[in-house]
Amino acid sequence: MFRASVHDRERNPLRRLLTSWVALTGLLLVLSGAVGFTVNHLHAQSETRARAEALQTAQVVADLVVHRNIGPDDFVGARLSHQERADMDADVAVLVDRERIAGLEVWRADGSLIFADRDHPDVESRLPRAERLRLQDPSTGILMVDGSRGDSQTLDIFLPYTTGPVNAPTRTHGYVEVLTPRDEVAAQVANSTRTLYGLAAMFLAVLTLVLLVLRRRLLLREDQALHDSLTGLLNRGALREQLQATVARISKDESVMAALLVLDLDGFKAVNDTLGHPAGDALLIQVARTLTRSLRPTDVVARLGGDEFAVLLTHLPDAASAEIISRQLLAKLRVGSYSVHGIELAVDASIGIALLPEHGRDTDLLLQRADVAMYQAKRANGGVTLYDEANDAHDVTQLGLLVELRRAIELDELVLHYQPKARLDTGDLHGVEALVRWQHPSRGLLGPDTFVPLAEHTGLMAPLTEWVLRRAVTQAALWRDLGLMLPVAVNMSPRSLLDGNLAASLLALLAEANVTGDLLELEITETAIMTDPGRAVRVLRQLNAMGIRVAIDDFGVGYTSLTYLKSLPVHTLKIDRAFVTDMLTDPRDQAIAESVIGLGHKLGLNVVAEGIETEEVWERLKALNCDEGQGYLLARPMPADELVAWVRTRLAVDAPRTT
Ligand code: C2E
Ligand code: MG
Ligand code: MG
């Protein structure tokens, strides 16, 4: 579809005209020519009209003045009588005064003068006979020439003097020369010509302006359609065009090699969530700048959306250099300095590579494969991964689920179920553990095992944990408002615990929900502690200071060094249910449970047993001095509203778990 639209766009004649300077200049030249021609034509027309008017005047004057006073015999020798001359003079004077004519003369055919108006008595015709014969209109015998009288321009019109009927006149006896004032006519023609030229120039200027504005708007619109408005990088559509062009180039020359990189920032959501979207935007702009600066001008950088970028390396000597360049790019990205609101931020990313033509010649396929490789990189905890077909089949389903999970978090498709914990001796309710589920639109309610590990290895763990924490804290506040003081325990993945912003975001979250730290408990695993013990201790101290209690979950299955356990600021050990559920039938399980209880107590920790399914196990743990219990015997994890009903029933029966 996109391909069609690009094609259409390029074929649009208006676009072709506006985007090419040659076409645009050509068009303006042609238009100028046409306008010039029209103006000249109009000028000639007004000149013709002016001459026609002058001729009409001359004919009327000749009729009115000459024919009244001068007869055919005057042309053959007789002289004008004194009276005739006086009448002529008087008539001509009136017409000259009114500026109808500039003068009047009457000539015999031989060139001798019969009459010349008083002011300018010419002695002989200023136009020699031969010349007059050459210039005159052969059919009418009329002749018009430019002349002058005094300082004024005139149009001198020679009318043949004939007698007899109009359709059969006698031979020419001579000429009546009417001098019509030329100045006014010329001024009029010049005036209208000037107006015409002015209008034409204005028309051309406006047209040029309109074309330039249209051109600018078109280019701007096309530019916007191809670029990401935030970073100014190319957008997904433009990248596809570039990919297509590269594929086409490769088809022509098989020695050409290129690579498509999909790059996704790690932990970007945390920046958005803790510092706000404008800060996230500012970081993206800086990342875009670093990317552009780190690459050659021939490489193409695009933003695919969110924190996902793509790079098209258009000229590669070999496949190996794609990986080398990607690693260099990642290194530059990591050492780049990024700061938002004066806060220094660290940037890390995962890069997936698809090679052209090795991994495909289709835009969508290449994008998908680079994407798959990028997710593989994420799962391997960041870095650069080259697309590998062998892993793809598995990845496509995982990828699908990942995409869906991302959406599920945004669309609130996740739900929390809560499982109560109680004191083993008194049966008093001591809190609940929040356990996440996914209300999948087609697969039904999914347990955490199906999607938490997936999220754990991708950028989705942070938004997932954030969602669970927010929901759990909000729920604790709702229960508190109902008079139910139920601390909610939330499971933290190792990544989330070691996230440098954890304490700050928790503080913001608690403040927002108006909840004190003692209503929140975090369950962490041994893995989280052992991944980076120093950092874990620092984070735990911060949590401690906020009054948030921390439990080590599934204790016993990991490898916590007792040295660290001694110095860890935690409050609770949760014995893994692997040692609890069957402890009565497996003495080794019981021995481990017993040791953990002893160890915990000696370190001053609260010990909780999870996975209690029978009364007997409950009693046994109570006898071993274990502090709290959690398991199907007490209750299965349940939705929040069911929990309220469950607590009410339990209170009404007055704590039946005590014996
Ligand atoms: P967990 O933290 O050890 O949670 C206890 C698990 O044991 C829950 O399984 C619970 O339903 C199950 N359970 C409780 N009592 C009994 C019992 O008497 N018998 C048996 N057989 N099982 C019992 P669930 O809900 O399937 O959760 C599994 C794991 O998924 C959790 O283990 C936890 O590690 C993880 N998880 C759950 N929610 C979250 C979450 O929001 N974030 C993270 N990071 N992990 C979570
Ligand atoms: Mg847990
Ligand atoms: Mg557990």
XYZ file of C-alpha atoms and ligand atoms in Angstrom:
707
model
C 0.000 0.000 0.000
C 2.819 2.294 0.900
C 4.599 1.351 -2.258
C 1.555 2.379 -4.286
C 1.299 5.700 -2.550
C 4.961 6.540 -3.189
C 4.513 5.643 -6.814
C 1.365 7.715 -7.125
C 3.047 10.617 -5.468
C 5.910 10.564 -7.911
C 3.596 10.377 -10.868
C 1.431 13.273 -9.805
C 2.095 15.905 -12.541
C 1.434 18.866 -10.256
C 3.989 17.506 -7.795
C 6.508 16.961 -10.580
C 6.008 20.504 -11.784
C 6.308 22.034 -8.318
C 9.315 20.066 -7.174
C 11.449 20.647 -10.300
C 13.082 24.050 -10.648
C 13.530 23.459 -14.375
C 9.823 22.766 -14.876
C 8.837 25.669 -12.670
C 11.131 28.139 -14.482
C 9.982 26.750 -17.832
C 6.364 27.291 -16.880
C 7.024 30.867 -15.803
C 8.920 31.608 -19.028
C 6.114 30.240 -21.183
C 3.571 32.230 -19.183
C 5.668 35.415 -19.479
C 5.846 34.894 -23.252
C 2.095 34.391 -23.468
C 1.408 37.442 -21.352
C 3.871 39.564 -23.390
C 2.257 38.463 -26.609
C -1.210 39.316 -25.298
C -0.098 42.722 -24.104
C 1.517 43.486 -27.482
C -1.598 42.345 -29.239
C -3.745 44.609 -27.074
C -1.317 47.455 -27.666
C -1.567 46.972 -31.420
C -5.327 46.838 -31.133
C -5.518 50.142 -29.306
C -3.183 51.697 -31.882
C -5.464 50.473 -34.657
C -8.482 51.784 -32.780
C -6.833 55.180 -32.348
C -6.015 55.371 -36.078
C -9.556 54.365 -36.993
C -10.917 57.099 -34.754
C -8.555 59.645 -36.316
C -9.568 58.562 -39.813
C -13.226 58.910 -38.907
C -12.558 62.406 -37.586
C -10.647 63.294 -40.750
C -13.458 62.052 -42.986
C -16.102 63.954 -41.049
C -13.962 67.113 -41.146
C -13.303 66.729 -44.851
C -17.057 66.312 -45.443
C -18.071 69.182 -43.212
C -15.399 71.723 -44.061
C -13.824 70.998 -47.435
C -16.720 69.819 -49.526
C -18.790 72.757 -48.373
C -16.270 75.339 -49.584
C -14.108 73.743 -52.248
C -15.484 72.366 -55.492
C -13.863 70.145 -58.173
C -13.019 73.193 -60.283
C -10.771 74.517 -57.529
C -8.523 71.569 -58.212
C -8.007 72.507 -61.813
C -6.612 75.956 -61.526
C -9.329 78.222 -60.078
C -8.330 79.914 -56.914
C -10.377 80.056 -53.743
C -12.488 83.117 -53.414
C -11.833 85.391 -50.505
C -15.105 84.319 -48.924
C -14.398 80.614 -49.383
C -10.998 81.004 -47.761
C -12.479 82.982 -44.859
C -15.188 80.343 -44.298
C -12.606 77.587 -44.398
C -10.379 79.449 -41.961
C -13.254 80.025 -39.566
C -14.350 76.363 -39.668
C -10.823 75.047 -39.232
C -10.136 77.481 -36.381
C -13.167 76.181 -34.451
C -12.035 72.583 -34.909
C -8.421 73.390 -33.960
C -9.627 75.293 -30.884
C -11.620 72.282 -29.811
C -8.580 70.120 -30.523
C -10.525 67.978 -32.912
C -7.800 68.583 -35.508
C -4.354 70.162 -35.508
C -4.620 71.665 -38.989
C -5.975 71.178 -42.480
C -4.527 71.569 -45.952
C -5.908 70.894 -49.401
C -3.658 69.946 -52.288
C -4.036 69.545 -55.962
C -2.928 66.245 -57.523
C 0.132 68.017 -58.929
C 1.233 68.986 -55.432
C 0.254 72.639 -55.460
C -1.522 74.012 -52.438
C -5.147 75.117 -52.591
C -5.655 75.835 -48.923
C -3.648 75.759 -45.735
C -5.050 76.770 -42.407
C -4.047 80.139 -41.181
C -1.435 79.339 -38.626
C 0.737 77.152 -40.769
C 0.503 78.016 -44.397
C 2.681 75.374 -45.993
C 4.008 76.269 -49.344
C 4.027 72.841 -50.825
C 3.208 69.305 -49.861
C 5.691 67.941 -47.413
C 5.256 64.535 -48.926
C 6.548 64.142 -52.450
C 4.043 62.743 -54.828
C 5.914 59.532 -55.658
C 6.275 58.777 -51.986
C 2.584 59.473 -51.380
C 1.576 57.105 -54.166
C 3.774 54.408 -52.735
C 2.368 54.676 -49.236
C -1.269 55.128 -49.868
C -3.820 52.347 -49.502
C -4.300 51.108 -53.067
C -8.025 50.408 -52.668
C -9.079 53.584 -50.858
C -6.239 55.887 -51.794
C -6.051 56.931 -48.137
C -2.647 57.554 -46.616
C -1.665 58.068 -42.983
C 1.747 59.249 -41.869
C 3.174 60.464 -38.589
C 3.955 64.115 -38.666
C 4.314 67.143 -36.448
C 3.162 70.665 -36.153
C 5.053 72.916 -33.839
C 5.871 70.880 -30.751
C 2.974 68.503 -31.199
C 2.888 65.127 -32.815
C 0.277 64.655 -35.460
C -1.164 61.893 -37.539
C -1.500 63.302 -41.005
C -4.284 61.741 -43.016
C -4.408 62.243 -46.744
C -7.895 61.703 -48.101
C -8.317 61.656 -51.870
C -10.706 64.382 -53.017
C -13.222 62.773 -55.314
C -16.633 63.740 -56.567
C -19.624 61.785 -57.740
C -21.489 58.941 -55.936
C -19.747 57.024 -53.198
C -19.876 53.687 -55.028
C -18.599 55.189 -58.313
C -16.422 58.171 -57.530
C -14.733 60.178 -60.247
C -10.993 60.337 -60.507
C -9.011 61.892 -57.769
C -8.761 65.634 -58.113
C -6.378 66.095 -55.232
C -5.946 65.539 -51.505
C -7.374 66.828 -48.310
C -4.721 66.549 -45.629
C -6.183 66.479 -42.119
C -3.691 66.788 -39.342
C -5.142 65.000 -36.301
C -3.572 65.576 -32.898
C -1.342 62.649 -32.203
C -0.240 63.505 -28.658
C -3.455 62.620 -26.937
C -3.905 59.401 -28.855
C -0.306 58.409 -28.241
C -0.644 59.212 -24.569
C -3.812 57.165 -24.390
C -2.213 54.198 -26.090
C 0.927 54.478 -23.969
C -1.201 54.762 -20.882
C -3.271 51.731 -21.532
C -0.172 49.826 -22.605
C 1.556 50.754 -19.364
C -1.503 49.658 -17.402
C -1.502 46.411 -19.316
C 2.191 45.822 -18.672
C 1.681 46.629 -14.983
C -1.201 44.196 -14.685
C 0.755 41.538 -16.538
C 3.793 41.960 -14.282
C 1.569 41.817 -11.212
C -0.143 38.703 -12.509
C 3.199 37.033 -13.114
C 4.514 38.067 -9.714
C 1.419 36.759 -7.921
C 1.508 33.553 -9.924
C 5.206 33.047 -9.128
C 4.500 33.681 -5.466
C 1.573 31.254 -5.433
C 3.672 28.583 -7.137
C 6.527 29.097 -4.696
C 4.180 28.934 -1.696
C 2.564 25.773 -3.093
C 6.002 24.278 -3.691
C 7.117 25.075 -0.154
C 3.968 23.638 1.388
C 4.198 20.517 -0.703
C 7.843 19.948 0.220
C 7.114 20.659 3.881
C 4.206 18.241 3.885
C 6.279 15.573 2.207
C 9.070 16.246 4.629
C 6.711 15.870 7.591
C 5.298 12.684 6.136
C 8.783 11.212 6.010
C 10.172 12.380 9.326
C 9.582 11.687 12.960
C 8.354 14.920 14.480
C 10.201 14.480 17.784
C 13.718 13.573 16.672
C 13.671 14.740 13.058
C 14.931 11.313 12.026
C 13.274 9.434 9.185
C 10.146 7.594 10.224
C 9.148 3.988 9.595
C 7.608 4.790 6.203
C 10.697 6.597 4.992
C 12.911 3.772 6.246
C 10.861 1.339 4.186
C 11.474 3.459 1.092
C 15.200 3.435 1.781
C 15.102 -0.311 2.366
C 13.301 -0.811 -0.934
C 15.871 1.305 -2.714
C 18.698 -0.708 -1.136
C 17.034 -3.995 -2.079
C 16.668 -2.704 -5.650
C 20.321 -1.728 -5.710
C 21.298 -5.180 -4.474
C 19.188 -6.845 -7.170
C 21.202 -4.974 -9.798
C 24.576 -5.546 -8.217
C 24.908 -8.739 -6.196
C 28.231 -7.670 -4.736
C 26.454 -4.990 -2.686
C 25.813 -5.865 0.962
C 23.781 -3.984 3.555
C 22.428 -4.493 7.072
C 19.312 -3.450 8.904
C 19.734 -2.801 12.627
C 16.813 -2.558 15.018
C 17.826 -0.871 18.230
C 15.714 -0.718 21.392
C 16.710 1.232 24.481
C 16.876 -0.722 27.716
C 14.909 0.588 30.678
C 13.559 3.601 28.821
C 10.128 3.298 30.391
C 11.637 3.932 33.802
C 12.883 7.322 32.596
C 9.453 8.156 31.242
C 7.733 7.019 34.401
C 10.003 8.569 36.954
C 11.033 11.794 35.217
C 7.956 12.289 33.047
C 7.301 12.129 29.324
C 8.984 15.441 28.424
C 12.180 14.061 30.001
C 11.758 10.840 28.025
C 11.347 12.892 24.860
C 14.458 14.920 25.634
C 16.437 11.715 26.107
C 15.173 10.311 22.805
C 16.325 13.468 21.021
C 19.794 13.114 22.545
C 19.945 9.435 21.632
C 18.913 10.298 18.061
C 21.712 12.844 17.894
C 24.289 10.366 19.188
C 23.146 7.772 16.667
C 23.362 10.196 13.759
C 26.805 11.416 14.792
C 28.122 7.893 15.248
C 27.296 6.801 11.711
C 28.477 7.627 8.226
C 26.416 10.081 6.164
C 25.494 7.260 3.791
C 23.859 5.282 6.605
C 20.196 5.807 7.298
C 18.890 6.380 10.828
C 15.173 6.186 11.575
C 12.908 6.120 14.598
C 10.409 3.288 14.433
C 8.387 4.539 17.392
C 8.738 4.733 21.171
C 12.302 3.927 22.142
C 12.889 1.822 19.040
C 15.279 2.997 16.317
C 16.509 1.479 13.088
C 19.748 1.919 11.220
C 20.331 0.918 7.621
C 24.013 0.358 6.904
C 23.951 0.790 3.149
C 27.521 -0.074 2.193
C 29.182 -3.034 3.857
C 32.333 -4.824 2.765
C 31.231 -8.092 4.422
C 28.769 -9.620 6.904
C 31.170 -9.464 9.831
C 31.473 -5.697 9.608
C 27.734 -5.342 10.370
C 28.365 -6.805 13.823
C 31.512 -4.766 14.339
C 29.779 -1.516 13.413
C 26.808 -2.417 15.639
C 29.073 -3.024 18.609
C 30.874 0.244 17.990
C 27.536 2.002 17.732
C 26.370 0.470 21.001
C 29.626 1.454 22.686
C 29.242 5.060 21.485
C 25.660 5.061 22.695
C 26.730 3.811 26.106
C 29.509 6.327 26.635
C 27.467 9.230 25.260
C 26.478 11.799 27.843
C 22.797 12.333 28.346
C 21.268 14.709 30.785
C 17.704 15.728 31.399
C 16.763 18.488 33.861
C 20.380 18.416 35.035
C 20.189 14.699 35.836
C 22.817 12.535 34.158
C 21.254 9.473 32.569
C 22.864 6.246 31.445
C 21.719 4.748 28.164
C 21.925 1.131 27.142
C 20.326 -0.675 24.261
C 19.889 -3.998 22.511
C 20.580 -4.294 18.789
C 19.292 -6.920 16.375
C 20.804 -7.256 12.907
C 19.322 -8.604 9.675
C 21.594 -8.788 6.635
C 20.656 -7.867 3.075
C 20.302 -9.916 0.961
C 21.128 -12.926 3.175
C 18.143 -12.583 5.516
C 15.644 -11.366 2.969
C 14.782 -8.968 0.207
C 11.386 -7.981 1.523
C 11.040 -4.873 3.660
C 8.604 -6.374 6.149
C 10.528 -9.604 6.472
C 13.786 -7.755 7.086
C 12.203 -5.534 9.717
C 10.645 -8.540 11.409
C 13.911 -10.491 11.411
C 15.930 -7.588 12.774
C 13.218 -7.277 15.425
C 13.468 -10.967 16.341
C 17.248 -10.605 16.641
C 16.774 -7.537 18.830
C 14.520 -9.495 21.212
C 17.114 -12.258 21.297
C 19.654 -9.624 22.282
C 17.311 -8.378 25.013
C 16.853 -11.876 26.365
C 20.596 -12.275 26.486
C 20.601 -9.144 28.662
C 21.424 -6.598 26.016
C 24.149 -6.348 23.424
C 24.184 -7.157 19.730
C 22.637 -10.213 18.078
C 22.725 -11.265 14.448
C 19.500 -12.814 13.186
C 19.623 -16.611 13.347
C 17.001 -18.609 11.526
C 17.418 -21.545 13.917
C 15.946 -19.580 16.824
C 13.238 -17.942 14.837
C 10.382 -20.476 14.995
C 10.404 -20.393 18.777
C 10.862 -16.676 18.821
C 7.913 -15.882 16.628
C 5.434 -17.227 19.223
C 7.392 -15.632 22.027
C 7.564 -12.439 20.058
C 3.818 -12.526 19.512
C 3.228 -13.037 23.212
C 5.632 -10.239 24.041
C 3.866 -7.833 21.737
C 0.563 -8.850 23.306
C 1.933 -8.500 26.825
C 3.147 -5.019 26.085
C -0.380 -4.176 25.010
C -1.915 -6.048 27.942
C -0.041 -3.834 30.399
C -1.225 -0.726 28.609
C -4.809 -1.988 28.326
C -4.966 -3.128 31.959
C -5.547 -6.757 31.010
C -3.480 -7.861 33.999
C -5.125 -8.629 37.337
C -3.810 -9.194 40.821
C -4.958 -12.037 43.025
C -4.190 -11.886 46.712
C -3.220 -14.796 48.966
C -3.479 -14.261 52.725
C -0.742 -15.010 55.279
C -1.566 -15.644 58.936
C 0.259 -16.138 62.197
C 0.577 -19.856 62.817
C -0.080 -19.624 66.564
C -3.013 -17.199 66.774
C -4.327 -17.489 63.207
C -4.323 -13.689 62.969
C -4.262 -12.406 59.428
C -0.904 -10.785 58.833
C -1.020 -9.588 55.279
C -1.478 -10.767 51.720
C 0.798 -11.576 48.806
C -0.104 -10.007 45.448
C 0.212 -12.505 42.599
C -0.166 -11.336 39.047
C -2.348 -12.990 36.399
C -3.102 -12.101 32.784
C -6.705 -12.073 31.699
C -5.799 -12.959 28.101
C -8.598 -12.173 25.606
C -8.420 -15.587 23.898
C -6.373 -17.845 26.172
C -8.215 -17.096 29.415
C -6.572 -16.449 32.762
C -2.815 -17.043 32.476
C -0.586 -17.710 35.496
C 2.651 -15.776 36.050
C 4.797 -18.717 34.902
C 3.630 -18.202 31.286
C 4.633 -14.578 30.987
C 6.749 -13.366 33.922
C 9.926 -15.167 32.733
C 9.362 -13.727 29.258
C 9.048 -10.231 30.634
C 12.045 -10.841 32.861
C 14.378 -11.021 29.868
C 12.985 -8.083 27.989
C 12.283 -4.474 28.611
C 8.812 -5.421 29.824
C 9.740 -6.352 33.396
C 9.967 -2.739 34.455
C 6.482 -1.759 33.229
C 5.044 -5.007 34.593
C 6.515 -4.465 38.069
C 5.482 -0.852 37.980
C 1.933 -1.905 37.151
C 1.812 -4.509 39.953
C 3.243 -2.103 42.520
C 0.799 0.626 41.613
C -2.180 -1.706 41.701
C -1.089 -3.331 44.993
C -0.461 -0.029 46.758
C -3.779 1.367 45.529
C -5.508 -1.766 46.799
C -3.832 -1.493 50.219
C -5.097 2.085 50.436
C -8.653 0.997 49.538
C -8.612 -1.731 52.201
C -7.174 0.673 54.762
C -10.041 3.057 54.007
C -12.412 0.136 54.730
C -10.662 -0.349 58.064
C -8.652 -3.352 56.922
C -4.930 -2.921 57.646
C -3.499 -5.504 55.259
C 0.151 -5.140 54.237
C 0.510 -6.225 50.604
C 3.611 -8.152 49.526
C 4.806 -7.665 45.950
C 7.250 -9.989 44.175
C 10.236 -8.160 42.718
C 12.270 -9.529 39.850
C 16.044 -9.208 40.305
C 16.140 -6.553 37.609
C 13.478 -4.436 39.250
C 15.207 -4.626 42.612
C 18.532 -3.544 41.177
C 16.971 -0.704 39.210
C 18.679 2.407 40.530
C 15.421 4.344 40.538
C 13.430 1.854 42.630
C 13.446 3.775 45.927
C 12.570 7.057 44.233
C 9.702 5.601 42.247
C 8.352 3.770 45.315
C 8.419 6.972 47.294
C 6.505 8.753 44.554
C 4.027 5.892 44.364
C 3.371 5.765 48.119
C 3.002 9.527 48.309
C 0.577 9.503 45.413
C -1.612 6.827 47.038
C -1.145 8.368 50.496
C 0.070 5.048 51.892
C 2.788 4.532 54.514
C 5.697 2.163 53.876
C 4.506 -0.392 56.423
C 1.568 -1.353 54.175
C 3.984 -2.508 51.474
C 6.285 -5.491 51.604
C 8.665 -6.594 48.864
C 9.580 -10.210 48.181
C 12.978 -10.600 46.597
C 14.821 -13.724 45.550
C 18.256 -14.946 46.398
C 19.253 -14.447 42.752
C 18.563 -10.738 43.055
C 20.895 -10.479 46.008
C 23.665 -12.589 44.525
C 23.608 -10.812 41.131
C 25.012 -7.661 42.684
C 25.176 -7.968 46.497
C 26.666 -4.510 47.067
C 23.972 -2.803 45.079
C 21.245 -4.993 46.610
C 22.317 -3.961 50.112
C 22.230 -0.273 49.144
C 18.731 -0.584 47.701
C 17.500 -2.571 50.713
C 18.779 0.110 53.090
C 16.854 2.749 51.176
C 13.703 0.611 51.376
C 14.292 0.065 55.074
C 14.499 3.788 55.621
C 11.097 4.153 54.008
C 9.572 1.594 56.400
C 9.103 -0.984 53.630
C 9.648 -4.530 54.876
C 11.553 -6.985 52.678
C 11.273 -10.771 52.571
C 13.604 -13.274 50.911
C 11.267 -15.438 48.858
C 11.676 -19.121 48.054
C 14.490 -19.347 50.562
C 16.459 -22.556 50.319
C 16.406 -23.122 46.583
C 18.997 -20.455 45.811
C 22.543 -19.971 46.888
C 22.505 -17.074 49.280
C 25.825 -16.784 50.950
C 25.325 -16.810 54.694
C 27.860 -13.981 54.907
C 25.495 -11.737 52.988
C 22.415 -13.006 54.808
C 24.002 -11.839 58.042
C 24.371 -8.266 56.844
C 21.219 -7.964 54.731
C 18.648 -5.463 55.989
C 15.696 -7.849 55.492
C 12.886 -8.822 57.864
C 11.546 -12.135 56.686
C 12.612 -15.486 55.271
C 10.000 -17.354 53.253
C 10.695 -21.085 53.200
C 10.169 -22.359 49.678
C 7.091 -24.534 49.338
C 9.259 -27.314 47.883
C 10.355 -28.031 51.471
C 6.974 -27.415 53.081
C 4.200 -29.161 51.213
C 5.591 -32.664 51.665
C 7.585 -32.162 54.856
C 5.634 -34.740 56.803
C 6.456 -37.479 54.343
C 10.018 -36.417 53.559
C 12.201 -36.069 56.658
C 14.893 -34.217 54.670
C 12.408 -31.505 53.754
C 11.439 -31.240 57.378
C 15.089 -30.993 58.417
C 15.637 -28.132 55.967
C 12.467 -26.331 57.091
C 13.520 -26.718 60.682
C 17.033 -25.385 59.993
C 15.726 -22.375 58.078
C 13.377 -21.553 60.984
C 16.295 -21.821 63.416
C 18.639 -19.794 61.208
C 16.045 -17.100 60.603
C 15.263 -16.725 64.279
C 18.925 -16.595 65.226
C 19.365 -13.757 62.731
C 16.330 -12.028 64.205
C 14.154 -12.666 61.162
C 10.502 -13.481 60.835
C 9.988 -16.885 59.153
C 7.067 -17.650 56.843
C 6.295 -21.089 55.411
C 4.600 -21.130 52.006
C 2.693 -23.981 50.382
C 0.853 -25.259 53.478
C -1.898 -27.503 52.150
C -2.894 -29.540 55.215
C -3.782 -29.039 58.882
C -1.014 -31.466 59.830
C 1.706 -29.437 58.147
C 0.315 -26.274 59.734
C 0.486 -27.867 63.179
C 3.924 -29.255 62.606
C 5.292 -25.845 61.551
C 3.636 -24.245 64.520
C 5.363 -26.751 66.751
C 8.665 -25.862 65.045
C 8.047 -22.227 66.035
C 7.593 -20.998 62.476
C 5.968 -17.541 62.680
C 3.593 -17.375 59.730
C 2.006 -19.602 57.149
C 0.609 -19.223 53.633
C -0.977 -21.880 51.468
C -4.079 -23.446 49.983
C -5.168 -24.598 53.435
C -5.661 -21.024 54.545
C -6.819 -19.745 51.167
C -5.945 -19.815 47.482
C -4.995 -16.561 45.806
C -8.241 -14.635 45.037
C -9.415 -11.369 43.516
C -9.513 -8.304 45.771
C -13.275 -8.181 46.279
C -13.434 -11.877 47.204
C -10.722 -11.287 49.741
C -12.815 -8.712 51.589
C -15.695 -11.204 51.827
C -13.246 -13.916 52.888
C -11.815 -11.749 55.682
C -15.325 -10.803 56.915
C -16.440 -14.457 57.094
C -13.239 -15.364 58.881
C -13.612 -12.588 61.436
C -17.230 -13.593 61.991
C -16.164 -17.186 62.715
C -13.493 -15.691 64.956
C -10.187 -16.963 63.723
C -10.766 -20.714 63.346
C -7.120 -21.452 62.639
C -6.232 -21.161 66.307
C -6.298 -24.440 68.140
P 5.870 -17.098 44.793
O 6.206 -15.691 45.047
O 6.617 -18.107 45.536
O 4.326 -17.222 45.023
C 3.721 -18.294 45.602
C 3.217 -19.227 44.578
O 2.824 -20.436 45.215
C 1.959 -18.713 43.901
O 1.937 -19.215 42.607
C 0.876 -19.357 44.702
O -0.344 -19.477 44.007
C 1.483 -20.712 44.966
N 0.911 -21.298 46.172
C 0.498 -20.703 47.277
N 0.058 -21.599 48.202
C 0.229 -22.815 47.635
C -0.033 -24.122 48.064
O -0.502 -24.386 49.181
N 0.303 -25.118 47.235
C 0.850 -24.905 46.009
N 1.127 -25.915 45.229
N 1.076 -23.665 45.557
C 0.783 -22.642 46.378
P 1.698 -18.322 41.383
O 0.656 -17.320 41.675
O 1.524 -19.210 40.224
O 3.043 -17.541 41.249
C 4.184 -18.196 40.867
C 5.346 -17.305 40.966
O 5.279 -16.251 40.012
C 5.470 -16.602 42.287
O 6.045 -17.434 43.239
C 6.366 -15.461 41.946
O 7.707 -15.844 41.953
C 5.968 -15.173 40.530
N 5.098 -14.003 40.527
C 3.782 -13.907 40.780
N 3.365 -12.650 40.701
C 4.452 -11.924 40.422
C 4.702 -10.536 40.204
O 3.814 -9.700 40.302
N 5.958 -10.141 39.917
C 6.984 -11.049 39.834
N 8.183 -10.587 39.551
N 6.785 -12.339 40.019
C 5.544 -12.782 40.302
Mg 6.369 -14.529 46.506
Mg 7.623 -18.138 47.049
